[in-house]
mmCIF file of C-alpha atoms in Angstrom:
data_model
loop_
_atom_site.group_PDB
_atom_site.id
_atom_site.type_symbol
_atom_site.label_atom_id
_atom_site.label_comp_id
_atom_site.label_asym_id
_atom_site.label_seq_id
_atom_site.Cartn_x
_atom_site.Cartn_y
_atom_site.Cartn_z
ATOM 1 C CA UNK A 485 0.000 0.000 0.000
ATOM 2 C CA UNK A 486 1.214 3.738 -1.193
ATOM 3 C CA UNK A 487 0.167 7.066 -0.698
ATOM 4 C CA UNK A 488 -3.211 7.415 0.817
ATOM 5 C CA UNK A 489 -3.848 10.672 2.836
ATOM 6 C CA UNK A 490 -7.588 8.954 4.016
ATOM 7 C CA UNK A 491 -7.687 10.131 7.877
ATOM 8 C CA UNK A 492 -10.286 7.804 8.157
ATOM 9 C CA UNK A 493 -7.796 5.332 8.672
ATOM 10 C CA UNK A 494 -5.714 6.961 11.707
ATOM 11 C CA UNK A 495 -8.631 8.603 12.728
ATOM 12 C CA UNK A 496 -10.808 5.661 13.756
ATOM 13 C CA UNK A 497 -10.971 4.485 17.372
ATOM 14 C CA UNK A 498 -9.672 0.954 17.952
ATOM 15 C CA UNK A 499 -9.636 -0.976 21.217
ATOM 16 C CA UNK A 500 -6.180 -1.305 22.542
ATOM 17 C CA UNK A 501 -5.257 -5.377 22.509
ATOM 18 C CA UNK A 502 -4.631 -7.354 25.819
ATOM 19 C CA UNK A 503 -1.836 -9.956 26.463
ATOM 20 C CA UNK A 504 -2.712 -13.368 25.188
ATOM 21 C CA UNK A 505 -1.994 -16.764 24.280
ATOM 22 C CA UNK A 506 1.151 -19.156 25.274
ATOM 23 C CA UNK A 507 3.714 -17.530 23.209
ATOM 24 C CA UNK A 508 6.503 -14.788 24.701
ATOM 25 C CA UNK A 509 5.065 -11.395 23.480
ATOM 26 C CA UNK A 510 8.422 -10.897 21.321
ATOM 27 C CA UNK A 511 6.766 -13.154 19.317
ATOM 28 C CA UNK A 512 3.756 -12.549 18.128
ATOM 29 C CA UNK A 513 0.737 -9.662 19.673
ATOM 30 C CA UNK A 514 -2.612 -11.004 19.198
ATOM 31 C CA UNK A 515 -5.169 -8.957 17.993
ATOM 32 C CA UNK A 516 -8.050 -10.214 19.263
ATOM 33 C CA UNK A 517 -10.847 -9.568 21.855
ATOM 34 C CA UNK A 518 -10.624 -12.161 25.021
ATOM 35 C CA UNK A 519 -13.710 -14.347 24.761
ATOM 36 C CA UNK A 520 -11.971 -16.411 27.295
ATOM 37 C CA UNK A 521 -14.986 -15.987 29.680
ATOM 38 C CA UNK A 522 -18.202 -16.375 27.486
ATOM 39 C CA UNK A 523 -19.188 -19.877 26.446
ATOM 40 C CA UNK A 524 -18.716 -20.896 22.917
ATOM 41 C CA UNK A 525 -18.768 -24.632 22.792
ATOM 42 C CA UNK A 526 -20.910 -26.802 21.036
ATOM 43 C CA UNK A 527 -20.261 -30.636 21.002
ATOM 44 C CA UNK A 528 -19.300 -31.757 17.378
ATOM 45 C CA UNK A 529 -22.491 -32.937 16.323
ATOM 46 C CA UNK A 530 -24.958 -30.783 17.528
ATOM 47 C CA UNK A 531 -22.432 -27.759 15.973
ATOM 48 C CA UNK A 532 -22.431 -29.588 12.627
ATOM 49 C CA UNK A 533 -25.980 -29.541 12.535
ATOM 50 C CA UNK A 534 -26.039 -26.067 13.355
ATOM 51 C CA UNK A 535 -23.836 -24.839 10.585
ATOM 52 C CA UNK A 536 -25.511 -27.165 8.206
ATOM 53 C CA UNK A 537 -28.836 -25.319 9.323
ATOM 54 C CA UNK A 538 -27.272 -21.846 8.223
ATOM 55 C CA UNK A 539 -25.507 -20.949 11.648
ATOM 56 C CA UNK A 540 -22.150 -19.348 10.819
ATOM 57 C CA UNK A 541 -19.188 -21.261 11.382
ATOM 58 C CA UNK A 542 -17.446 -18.310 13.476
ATOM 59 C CA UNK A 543 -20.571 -18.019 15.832
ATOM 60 C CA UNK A 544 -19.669 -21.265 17.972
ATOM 61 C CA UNK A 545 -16.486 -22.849 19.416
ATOM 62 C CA UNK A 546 -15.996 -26.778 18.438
ATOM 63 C CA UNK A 547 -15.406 -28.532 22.049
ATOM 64 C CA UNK A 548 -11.217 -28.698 21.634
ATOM 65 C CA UNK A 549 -9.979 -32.573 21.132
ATOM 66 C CA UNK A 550 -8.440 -33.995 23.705
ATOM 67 C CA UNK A 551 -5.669 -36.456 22.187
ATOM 68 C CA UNK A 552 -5.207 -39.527 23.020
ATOM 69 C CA UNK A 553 -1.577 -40.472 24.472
ATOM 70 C CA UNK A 554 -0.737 -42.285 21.576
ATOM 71 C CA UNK A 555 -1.909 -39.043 18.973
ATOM 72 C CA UNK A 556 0.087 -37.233 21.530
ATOM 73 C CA UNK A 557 3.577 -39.391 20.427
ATOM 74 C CA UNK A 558 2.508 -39.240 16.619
ATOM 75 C CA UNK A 559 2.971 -35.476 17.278
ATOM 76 C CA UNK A 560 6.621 -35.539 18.669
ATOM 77 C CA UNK A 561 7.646 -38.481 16.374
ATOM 78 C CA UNK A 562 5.877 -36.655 13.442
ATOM 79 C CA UNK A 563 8.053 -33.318 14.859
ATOM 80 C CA UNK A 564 11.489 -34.817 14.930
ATOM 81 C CA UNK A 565 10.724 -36.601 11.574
ATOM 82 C CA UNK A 566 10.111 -33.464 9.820
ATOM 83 C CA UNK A 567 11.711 -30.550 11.686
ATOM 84 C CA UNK A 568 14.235 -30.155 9.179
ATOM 85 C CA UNK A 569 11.983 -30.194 6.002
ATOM 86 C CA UNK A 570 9.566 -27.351 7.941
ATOM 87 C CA UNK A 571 12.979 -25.328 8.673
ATOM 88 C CA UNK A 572 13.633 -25.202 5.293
ATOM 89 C CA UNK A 573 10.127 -24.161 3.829
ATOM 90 C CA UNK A 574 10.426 -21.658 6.254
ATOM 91 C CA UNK A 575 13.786 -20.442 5.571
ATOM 92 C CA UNK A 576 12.275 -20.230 1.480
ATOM 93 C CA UNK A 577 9.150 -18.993 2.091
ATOM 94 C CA UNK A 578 11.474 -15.895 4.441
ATOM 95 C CA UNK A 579 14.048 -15.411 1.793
ATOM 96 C CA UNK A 580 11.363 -14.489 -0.958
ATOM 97 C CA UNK A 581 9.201 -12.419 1.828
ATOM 98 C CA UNK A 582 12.931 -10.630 2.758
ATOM 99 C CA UNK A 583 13.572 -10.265 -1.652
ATOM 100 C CA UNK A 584 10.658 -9.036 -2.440
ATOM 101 C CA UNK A 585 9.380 -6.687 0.167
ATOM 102 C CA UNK A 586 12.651 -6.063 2.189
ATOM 103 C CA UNK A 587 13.224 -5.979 5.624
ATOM 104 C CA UNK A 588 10.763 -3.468 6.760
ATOM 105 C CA UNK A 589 7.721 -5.580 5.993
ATOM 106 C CA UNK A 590 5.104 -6.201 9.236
ATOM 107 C CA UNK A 591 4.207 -9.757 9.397
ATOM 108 C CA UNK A 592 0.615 -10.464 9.542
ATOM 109 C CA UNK A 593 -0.243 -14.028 10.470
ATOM 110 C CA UNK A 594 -4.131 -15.225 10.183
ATOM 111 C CA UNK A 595 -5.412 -16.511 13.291
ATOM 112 C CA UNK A 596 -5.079 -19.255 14.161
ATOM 113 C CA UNK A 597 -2.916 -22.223 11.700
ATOM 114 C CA UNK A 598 -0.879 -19.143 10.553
ATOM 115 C CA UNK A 599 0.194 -18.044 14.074
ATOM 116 C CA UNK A 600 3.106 -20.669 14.653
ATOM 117 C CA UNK A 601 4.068 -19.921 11.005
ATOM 118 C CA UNK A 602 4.513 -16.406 11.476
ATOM 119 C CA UNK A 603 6.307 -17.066 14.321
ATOM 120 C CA UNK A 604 8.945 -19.301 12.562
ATOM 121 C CA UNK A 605 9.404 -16.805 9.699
ATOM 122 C CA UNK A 606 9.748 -14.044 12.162
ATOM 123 C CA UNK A 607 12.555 -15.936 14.394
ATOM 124 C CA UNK A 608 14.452 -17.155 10.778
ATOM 125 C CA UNK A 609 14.620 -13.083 9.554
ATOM 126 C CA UNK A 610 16.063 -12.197 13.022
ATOM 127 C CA UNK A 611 18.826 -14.841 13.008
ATOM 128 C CA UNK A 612 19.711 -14.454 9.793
ATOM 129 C CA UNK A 613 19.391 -10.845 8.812
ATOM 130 C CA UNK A 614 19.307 -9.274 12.568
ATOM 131 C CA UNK A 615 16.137 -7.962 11.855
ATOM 132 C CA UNK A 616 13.249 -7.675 14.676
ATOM 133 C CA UNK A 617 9.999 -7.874 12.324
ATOM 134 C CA UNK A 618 6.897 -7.080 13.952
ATOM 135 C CA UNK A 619 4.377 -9.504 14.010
ATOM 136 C CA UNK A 620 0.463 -9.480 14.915
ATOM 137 C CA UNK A 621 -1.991 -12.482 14.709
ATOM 138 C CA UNK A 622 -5.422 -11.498 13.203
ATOM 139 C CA UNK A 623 -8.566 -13.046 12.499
ATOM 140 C CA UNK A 624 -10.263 -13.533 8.755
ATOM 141 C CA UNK A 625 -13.128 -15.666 8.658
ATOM 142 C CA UNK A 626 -14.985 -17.031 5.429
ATOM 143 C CA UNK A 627 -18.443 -15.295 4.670
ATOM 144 C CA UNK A 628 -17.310 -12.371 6.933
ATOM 145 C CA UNK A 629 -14.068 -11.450 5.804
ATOM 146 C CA UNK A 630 -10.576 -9.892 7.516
ATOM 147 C CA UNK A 631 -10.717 -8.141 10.550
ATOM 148 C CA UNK A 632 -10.974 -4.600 9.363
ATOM 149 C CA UNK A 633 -9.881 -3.275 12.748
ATOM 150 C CA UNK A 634 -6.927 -5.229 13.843
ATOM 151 C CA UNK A 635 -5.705 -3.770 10.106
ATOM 152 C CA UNK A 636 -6.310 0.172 10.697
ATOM 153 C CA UNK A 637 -4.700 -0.569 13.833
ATOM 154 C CA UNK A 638 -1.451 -2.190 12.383
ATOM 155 C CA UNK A 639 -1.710 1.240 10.066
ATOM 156 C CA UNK A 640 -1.996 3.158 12.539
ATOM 157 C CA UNK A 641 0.885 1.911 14.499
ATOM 158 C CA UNK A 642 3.410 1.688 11.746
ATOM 159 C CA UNK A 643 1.937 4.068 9.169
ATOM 160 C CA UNK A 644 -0.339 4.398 6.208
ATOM 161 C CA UNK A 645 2.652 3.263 3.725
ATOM 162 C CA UNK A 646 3.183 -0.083 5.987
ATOM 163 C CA UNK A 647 4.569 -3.228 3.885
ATOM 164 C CA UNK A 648 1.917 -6.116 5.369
ATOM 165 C CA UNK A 649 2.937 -9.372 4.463
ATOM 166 C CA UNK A 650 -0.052 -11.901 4.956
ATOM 167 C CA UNK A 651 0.838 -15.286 6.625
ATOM 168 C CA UNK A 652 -0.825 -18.884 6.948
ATOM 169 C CA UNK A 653 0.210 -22.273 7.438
ATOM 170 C CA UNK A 654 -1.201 -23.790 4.223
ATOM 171 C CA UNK A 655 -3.481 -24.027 1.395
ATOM 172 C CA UNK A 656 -6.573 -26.173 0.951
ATOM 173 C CA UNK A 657 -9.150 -25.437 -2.217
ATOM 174 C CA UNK A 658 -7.842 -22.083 -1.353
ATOM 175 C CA UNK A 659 -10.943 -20.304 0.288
ATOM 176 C CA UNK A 660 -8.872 -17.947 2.554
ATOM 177 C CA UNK A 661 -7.114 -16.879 -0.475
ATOM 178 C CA UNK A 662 -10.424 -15.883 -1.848
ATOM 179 C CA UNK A 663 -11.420 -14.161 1.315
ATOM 180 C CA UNK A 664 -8.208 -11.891 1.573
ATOM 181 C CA UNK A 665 -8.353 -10.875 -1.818
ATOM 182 C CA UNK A 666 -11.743 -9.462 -1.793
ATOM 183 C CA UNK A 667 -10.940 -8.421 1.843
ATOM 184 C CA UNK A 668 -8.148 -6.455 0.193
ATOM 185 C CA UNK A 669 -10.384 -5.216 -2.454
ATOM 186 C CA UNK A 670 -13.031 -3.795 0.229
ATOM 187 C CA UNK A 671 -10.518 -1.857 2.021
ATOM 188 C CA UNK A 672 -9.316 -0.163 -0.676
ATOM 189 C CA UNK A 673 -12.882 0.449 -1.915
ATOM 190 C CA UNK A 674 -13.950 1.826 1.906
ATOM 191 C CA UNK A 675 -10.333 3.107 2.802
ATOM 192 C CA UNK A 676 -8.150 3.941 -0.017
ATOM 193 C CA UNK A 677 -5.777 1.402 1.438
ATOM 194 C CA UNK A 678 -4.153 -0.870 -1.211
ATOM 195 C CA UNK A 679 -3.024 -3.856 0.548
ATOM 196 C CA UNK A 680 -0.543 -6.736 -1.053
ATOM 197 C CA UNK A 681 -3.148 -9.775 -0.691
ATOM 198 C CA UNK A 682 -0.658 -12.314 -1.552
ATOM 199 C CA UNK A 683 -0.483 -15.267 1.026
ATOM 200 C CA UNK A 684 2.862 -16.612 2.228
ATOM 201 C CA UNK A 685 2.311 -20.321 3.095
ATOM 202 C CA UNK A 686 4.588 -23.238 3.996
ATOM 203 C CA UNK A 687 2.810 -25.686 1.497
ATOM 204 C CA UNK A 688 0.647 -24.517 -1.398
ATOM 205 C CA UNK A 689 -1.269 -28.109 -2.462
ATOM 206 C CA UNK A 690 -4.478 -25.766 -3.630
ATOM 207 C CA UNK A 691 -1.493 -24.091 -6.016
ATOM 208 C CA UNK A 692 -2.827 -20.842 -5.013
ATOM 209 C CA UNK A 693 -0.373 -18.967 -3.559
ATOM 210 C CA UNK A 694 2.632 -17.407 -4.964
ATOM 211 C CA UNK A 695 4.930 -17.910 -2.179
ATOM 212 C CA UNK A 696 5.459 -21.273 -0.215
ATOM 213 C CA UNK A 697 7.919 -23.582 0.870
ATOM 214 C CA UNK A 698 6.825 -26.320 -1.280
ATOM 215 C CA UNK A 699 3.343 -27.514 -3.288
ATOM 216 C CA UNK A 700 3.732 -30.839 -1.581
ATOM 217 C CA UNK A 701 0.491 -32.376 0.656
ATOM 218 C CA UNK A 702 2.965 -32.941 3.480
ATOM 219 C CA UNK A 703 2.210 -33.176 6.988
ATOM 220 C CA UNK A 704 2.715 -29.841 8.685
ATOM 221 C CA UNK A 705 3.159 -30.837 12.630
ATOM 222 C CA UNK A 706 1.240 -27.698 13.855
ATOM 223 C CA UNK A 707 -1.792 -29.360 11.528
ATOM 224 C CA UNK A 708 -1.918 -31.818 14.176
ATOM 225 C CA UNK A 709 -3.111 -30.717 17.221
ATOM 226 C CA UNK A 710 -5.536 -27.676 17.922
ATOM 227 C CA UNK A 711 -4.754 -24.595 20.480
ATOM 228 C CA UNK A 712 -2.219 -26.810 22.164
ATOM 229 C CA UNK A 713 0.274 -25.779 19.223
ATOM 230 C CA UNK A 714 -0.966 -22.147 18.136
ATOM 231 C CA UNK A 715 -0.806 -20.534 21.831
ATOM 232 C CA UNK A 716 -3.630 -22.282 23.792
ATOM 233 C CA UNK A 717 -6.035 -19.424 21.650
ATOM 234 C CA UNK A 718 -9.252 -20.803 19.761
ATOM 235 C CA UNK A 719 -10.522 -20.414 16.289
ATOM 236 C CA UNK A 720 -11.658 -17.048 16.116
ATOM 237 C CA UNK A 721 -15.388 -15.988 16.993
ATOM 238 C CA UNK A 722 -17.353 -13.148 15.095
ATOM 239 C CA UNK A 723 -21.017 -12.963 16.653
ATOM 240 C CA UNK A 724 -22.606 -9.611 16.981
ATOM 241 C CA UNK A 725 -23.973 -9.600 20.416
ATOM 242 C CA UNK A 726 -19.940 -10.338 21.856
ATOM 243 C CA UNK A 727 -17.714 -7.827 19.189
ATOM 244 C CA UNK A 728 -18.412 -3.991 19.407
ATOM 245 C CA UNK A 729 -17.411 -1.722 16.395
ATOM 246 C CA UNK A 730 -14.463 -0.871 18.223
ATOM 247 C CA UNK A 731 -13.452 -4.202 19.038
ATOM 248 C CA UNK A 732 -11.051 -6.754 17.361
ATOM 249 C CA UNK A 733 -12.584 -10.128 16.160
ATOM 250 C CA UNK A 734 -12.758 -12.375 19.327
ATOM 251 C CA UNK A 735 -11.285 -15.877 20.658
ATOM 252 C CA UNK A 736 -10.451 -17.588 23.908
ATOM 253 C CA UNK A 737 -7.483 -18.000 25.399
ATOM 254 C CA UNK A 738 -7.496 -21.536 27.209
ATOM 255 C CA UNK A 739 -5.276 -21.175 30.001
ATOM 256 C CA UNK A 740 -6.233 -24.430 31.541
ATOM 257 C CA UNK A 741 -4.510 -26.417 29.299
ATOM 258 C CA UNK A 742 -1.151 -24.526 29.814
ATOM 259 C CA UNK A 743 0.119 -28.503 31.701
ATOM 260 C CA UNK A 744 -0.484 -29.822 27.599
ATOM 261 C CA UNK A 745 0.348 -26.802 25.950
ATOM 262 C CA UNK A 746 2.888 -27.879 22.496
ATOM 263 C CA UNK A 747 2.963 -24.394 21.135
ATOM 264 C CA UNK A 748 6.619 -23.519 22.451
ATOM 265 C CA UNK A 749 7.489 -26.821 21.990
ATOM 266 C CA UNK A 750 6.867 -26.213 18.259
ATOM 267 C CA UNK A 751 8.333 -23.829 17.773
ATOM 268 C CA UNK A 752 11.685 -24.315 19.507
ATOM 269 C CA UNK A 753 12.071 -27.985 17.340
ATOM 270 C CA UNK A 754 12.366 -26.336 14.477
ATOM 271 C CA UNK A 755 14.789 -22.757 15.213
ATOM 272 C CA UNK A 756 17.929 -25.184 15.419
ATOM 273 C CA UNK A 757 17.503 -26.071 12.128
ATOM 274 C CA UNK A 758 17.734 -22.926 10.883
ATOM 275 C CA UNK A 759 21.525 -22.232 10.333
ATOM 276 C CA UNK A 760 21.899 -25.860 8.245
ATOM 277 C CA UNK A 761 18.813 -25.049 5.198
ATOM 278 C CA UNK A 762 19.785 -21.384 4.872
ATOM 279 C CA UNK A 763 22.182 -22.399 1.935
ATOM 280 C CA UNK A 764 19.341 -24.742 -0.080
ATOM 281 C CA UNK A 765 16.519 -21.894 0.674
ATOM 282 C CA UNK A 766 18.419 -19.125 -0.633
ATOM 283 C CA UNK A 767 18.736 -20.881 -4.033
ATOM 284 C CA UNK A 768 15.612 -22.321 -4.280
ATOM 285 C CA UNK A 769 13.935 -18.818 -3.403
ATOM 286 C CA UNK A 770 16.378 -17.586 -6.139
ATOM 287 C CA UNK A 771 14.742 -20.277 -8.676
ATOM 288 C CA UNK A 772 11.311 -19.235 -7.410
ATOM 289 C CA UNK A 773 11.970 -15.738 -8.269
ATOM 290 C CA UNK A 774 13.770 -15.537 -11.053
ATOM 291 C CA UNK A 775 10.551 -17.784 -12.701
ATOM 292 C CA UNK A 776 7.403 -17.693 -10.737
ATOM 293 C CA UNK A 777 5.502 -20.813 -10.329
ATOM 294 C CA UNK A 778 2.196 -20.507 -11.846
ATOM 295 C CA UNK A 779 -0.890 -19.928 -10.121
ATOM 296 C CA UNK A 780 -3.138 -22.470 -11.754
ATOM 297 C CA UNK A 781 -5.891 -23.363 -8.489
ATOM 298 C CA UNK A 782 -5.369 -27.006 -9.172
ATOM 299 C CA UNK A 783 -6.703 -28.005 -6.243
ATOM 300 C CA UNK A 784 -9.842 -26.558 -6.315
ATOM 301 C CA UNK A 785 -10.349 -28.179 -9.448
ATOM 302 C CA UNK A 786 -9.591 -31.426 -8.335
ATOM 303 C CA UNK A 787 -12.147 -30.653 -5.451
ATOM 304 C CA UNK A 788 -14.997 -30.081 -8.408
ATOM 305 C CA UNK A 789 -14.029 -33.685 -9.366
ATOM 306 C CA UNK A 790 -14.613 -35.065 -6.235
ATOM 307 C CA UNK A 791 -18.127 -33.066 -5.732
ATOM 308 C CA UNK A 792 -19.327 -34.722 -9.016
ATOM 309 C CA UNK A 793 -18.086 -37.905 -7.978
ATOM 310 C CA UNK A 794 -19.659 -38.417 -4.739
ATOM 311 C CA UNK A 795 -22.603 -36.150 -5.597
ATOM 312 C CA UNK A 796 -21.926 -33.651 -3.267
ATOM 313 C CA UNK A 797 -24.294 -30.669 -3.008
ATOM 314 C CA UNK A 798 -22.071 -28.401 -1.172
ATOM 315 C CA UNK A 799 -18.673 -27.874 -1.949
ATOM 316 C CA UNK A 800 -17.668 -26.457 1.484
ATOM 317 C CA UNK A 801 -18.483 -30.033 2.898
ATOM 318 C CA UNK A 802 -15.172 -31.386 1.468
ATOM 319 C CA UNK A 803 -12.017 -30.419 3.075
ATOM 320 C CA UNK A 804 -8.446 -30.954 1.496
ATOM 321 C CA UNK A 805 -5.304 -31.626 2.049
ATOM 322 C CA UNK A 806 -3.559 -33.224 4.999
ATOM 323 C CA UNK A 807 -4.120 -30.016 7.237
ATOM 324 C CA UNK A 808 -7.573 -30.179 6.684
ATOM 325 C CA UNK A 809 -8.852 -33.314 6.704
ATOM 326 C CA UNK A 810 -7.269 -33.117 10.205
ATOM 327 C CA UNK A 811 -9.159 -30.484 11.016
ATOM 328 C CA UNK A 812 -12.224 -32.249 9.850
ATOM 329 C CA UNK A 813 -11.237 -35.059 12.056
ATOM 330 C CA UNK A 814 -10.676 -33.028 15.003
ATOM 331 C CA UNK A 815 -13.742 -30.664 14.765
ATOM 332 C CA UNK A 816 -16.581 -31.737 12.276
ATOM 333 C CA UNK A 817 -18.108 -34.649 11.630
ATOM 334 C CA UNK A 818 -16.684 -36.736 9.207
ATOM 335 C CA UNK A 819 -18.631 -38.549 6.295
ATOM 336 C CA UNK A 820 -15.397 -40.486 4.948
ATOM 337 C CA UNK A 821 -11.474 -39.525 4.194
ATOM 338 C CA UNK A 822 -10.210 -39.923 0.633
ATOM 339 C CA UNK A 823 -6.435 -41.122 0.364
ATOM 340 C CA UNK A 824 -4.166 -41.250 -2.444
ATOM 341 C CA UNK A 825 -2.400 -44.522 -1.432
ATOM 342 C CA UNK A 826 -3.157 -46.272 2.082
ATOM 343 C CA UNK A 827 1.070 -46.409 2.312
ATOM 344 C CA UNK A 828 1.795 -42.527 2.273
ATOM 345 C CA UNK A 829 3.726 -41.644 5.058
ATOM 346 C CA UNK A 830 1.937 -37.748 5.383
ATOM 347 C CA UNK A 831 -1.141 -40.161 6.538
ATOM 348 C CA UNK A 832 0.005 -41.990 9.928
ATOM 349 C CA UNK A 833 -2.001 -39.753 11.980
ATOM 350 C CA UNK A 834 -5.190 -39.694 9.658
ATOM 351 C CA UNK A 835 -5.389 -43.325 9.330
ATOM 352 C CA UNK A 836 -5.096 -42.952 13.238
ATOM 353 C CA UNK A 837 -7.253 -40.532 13.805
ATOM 354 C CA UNK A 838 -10.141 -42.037 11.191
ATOM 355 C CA UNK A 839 -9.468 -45.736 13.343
ATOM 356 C CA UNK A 840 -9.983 -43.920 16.538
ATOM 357 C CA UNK A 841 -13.422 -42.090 15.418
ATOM 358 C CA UNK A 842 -14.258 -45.035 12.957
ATOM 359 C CA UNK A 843 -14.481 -43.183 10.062
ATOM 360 C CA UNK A 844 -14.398 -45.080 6.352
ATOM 361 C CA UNK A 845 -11.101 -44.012 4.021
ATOM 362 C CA UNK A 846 -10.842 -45.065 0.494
ATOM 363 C CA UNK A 847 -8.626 -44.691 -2.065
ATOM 364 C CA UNK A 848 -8.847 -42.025 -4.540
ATOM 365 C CA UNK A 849 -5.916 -41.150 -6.737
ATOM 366 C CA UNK A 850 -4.401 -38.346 -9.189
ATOM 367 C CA UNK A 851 -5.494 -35.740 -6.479
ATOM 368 C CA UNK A 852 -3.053 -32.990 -6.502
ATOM 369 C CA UNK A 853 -3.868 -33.610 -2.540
ATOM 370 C CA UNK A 854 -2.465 -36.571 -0.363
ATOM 371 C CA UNK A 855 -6.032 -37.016 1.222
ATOM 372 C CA UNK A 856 -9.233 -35.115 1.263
ATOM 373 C CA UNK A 857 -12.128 -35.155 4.158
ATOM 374 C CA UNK A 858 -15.875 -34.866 3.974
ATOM 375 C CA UNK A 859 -18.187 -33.867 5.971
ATOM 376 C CA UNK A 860 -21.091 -35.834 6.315
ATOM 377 C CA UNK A 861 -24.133 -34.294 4.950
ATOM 378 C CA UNK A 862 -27.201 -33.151 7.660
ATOM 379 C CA UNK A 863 -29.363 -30.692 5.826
ATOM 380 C CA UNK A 864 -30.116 -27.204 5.239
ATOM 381 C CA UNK A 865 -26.930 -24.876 4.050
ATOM 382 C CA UNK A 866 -23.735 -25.828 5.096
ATOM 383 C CA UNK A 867 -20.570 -23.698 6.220
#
């Protein structure tokens, strides 16, 4: 964004944010309202059949999974096994943020799968180009759109000619990308403000972003587990009656769970790595740069194929990608996973998961995806 002289922008009263989540504040500042006291929950299946009656997702709180010991040691095991490979799709994904928008870009991570992500790219630009990037965690939700406020207040804290660089942890049929693109569009429209709406991710499968550590359907370990590995904070909440216009989007920060908290954890498995990829992610960012890997929304096509197939009325029932399905796993209620091969090693804790809530999986190949979860149909509109 460039030259705007709109006041209405550093004119507009905004809630000052509170301390929250797990994370040390040099980290990442939260831009959200504390819900922390207001109950949200709804058990899986009587929230399903809410948002499949026309509730919005972002009214409600799923009830937070409790893993099993077992999903618990999948998690480290998963960590270890792929700390280095996230360290270096970090370390990529940082060198193009640091060659294309420099080293006074803000780092905006959406709440909450982007959070730990943010994090890492933040803590890879400090060690390696001694640069303290500031970094807030804000809240975009589909059908609603980016928090307008916690965005005039990053503006208004580092100026109307701010660099924001927008951060998640990966793509699915990329819906969020459409979201923060016409987000983008509507504050320019309302503001003047011309925001950079491309999305940073570690792994693009949807082959929707333009910047991402790789394209591959890996598993991500922060996909795993809910608020017990993005800062004990919720999915963020938008409901009328609880946000004022003053007020940032909202979520809860679930202290009680600080004895199982992962979020640090995380985070500090993957730093060491650092030092060791910064060699193979400056010349693959190079390559990435110098020719631009296509934007082609495979993915979501590949999601059309599987609506058709299975007859599926609503597209928003399927989920893909190995972060997502997980999700679907964890939160919704599942109708049956889709897997490219049963032996895929991305898929130990899916098949795990599925045993555990006895959910079908079958094989579907030649998705661009490693798996895909659906929802199981109730009726009415879906999310």
């Amino acid at each position: 964004m460039k030259g705007t002289s709109n006041h209405k922008v550093m004119d507009k009263k905004i809630a000052e944010p509170v301390a929250l989540g797990s994370y040390p504040p040099s980290d990442v500042t939260f831009l959200l309202k504390d819900l922390s006291d207001v109950s949200l929950e709804l058990a899986t299946e009587e929230r399903e059949e809410a948002i499949q009656s026309g509730v919005h997702y972002s009214e409600m709180l799923p009830v937070e999974y409790q893993p099993t010991e077992q999903y618990i040691d999948l998690f480290h095991e998963t960590l270890r096994q792929s700390a280095k490979k996230v360290a270096l799709a970090v370390a990529i994904v940082s060198e193009m943020i640091v060659s294309r928008r420099g080293l006074s870009t803000v780092l905006v991570s959406l709440a909450r799968a982007g959070t730990p992500i943010g994090i890492l790219i933040k803590r890879y630009i400090a060690e390696r180009y001694k640069v303290d990037l500031p970094h807030y965690s804000i809240s975009i939700i589909r059908g609603k759109g980016i928090d307008e406020n916690a965005i005039l207040y990053i503006l208004q804290k580092h100026g109307l000619d701010a660099d924001l660089q927008f951060v998640d942890g990966w793509t699915g049929k990329g819906a969020i990308r459409g979201v923060l693109i016409d987000s983008c569009n509507t504050l320019y429209e309302k503001y003047g403000i011309r925001l950079n709406d491309d999305l940073a991710v570690l792994a693009d499968p949807g082959n929707c972003a333009g910047m991402f550590g790789t394209r591959e359907d890996y598993l991500i370990p922060s996909a795993c587990l809910n608020s017990t590995v993005s800062g004990l904070m919720s999915r963020t909440v938008l409901h009328a009656d609880l946000i004022g216009p003053e007020e940032f989007h909202g979520s809860k920060f679930y202290k009680e769970w600080l004895d199982a908290d992962e979020s640090n954890v995380f985070i500090d498995t993957i730093c060491p790595y650092f030092p060791s990829v910064v060699a193979e992610a400056k010349n693959i960012a190079g390559q990435m740069l110098e020719h631009p890997p296509e934007i082609t929304w495979q993915g979501l096509r590949d999601i059309q194929s599987i609506q058709e197939t299975f007859e599926i009325d609503n597209i928003n029932l399927i989920k893909p990608g190995v972060g997502e399905t997980t999700r679907v796993l964890l939160r919704r209620v599942p109708w049956k996973i889709l897997v490219d091969t049963m032996d895929n090693p991305n898929l130990k804790h899916i098949l795990l998961l599925a045993k555990d809530r006895g959910v079908p999986v079958e094989i579907f190949p030649g998705m661009t995806y490693s798996c895909c979860g659906i929802i199981k149909p109730l009726k009415g509109e879906t999310e």
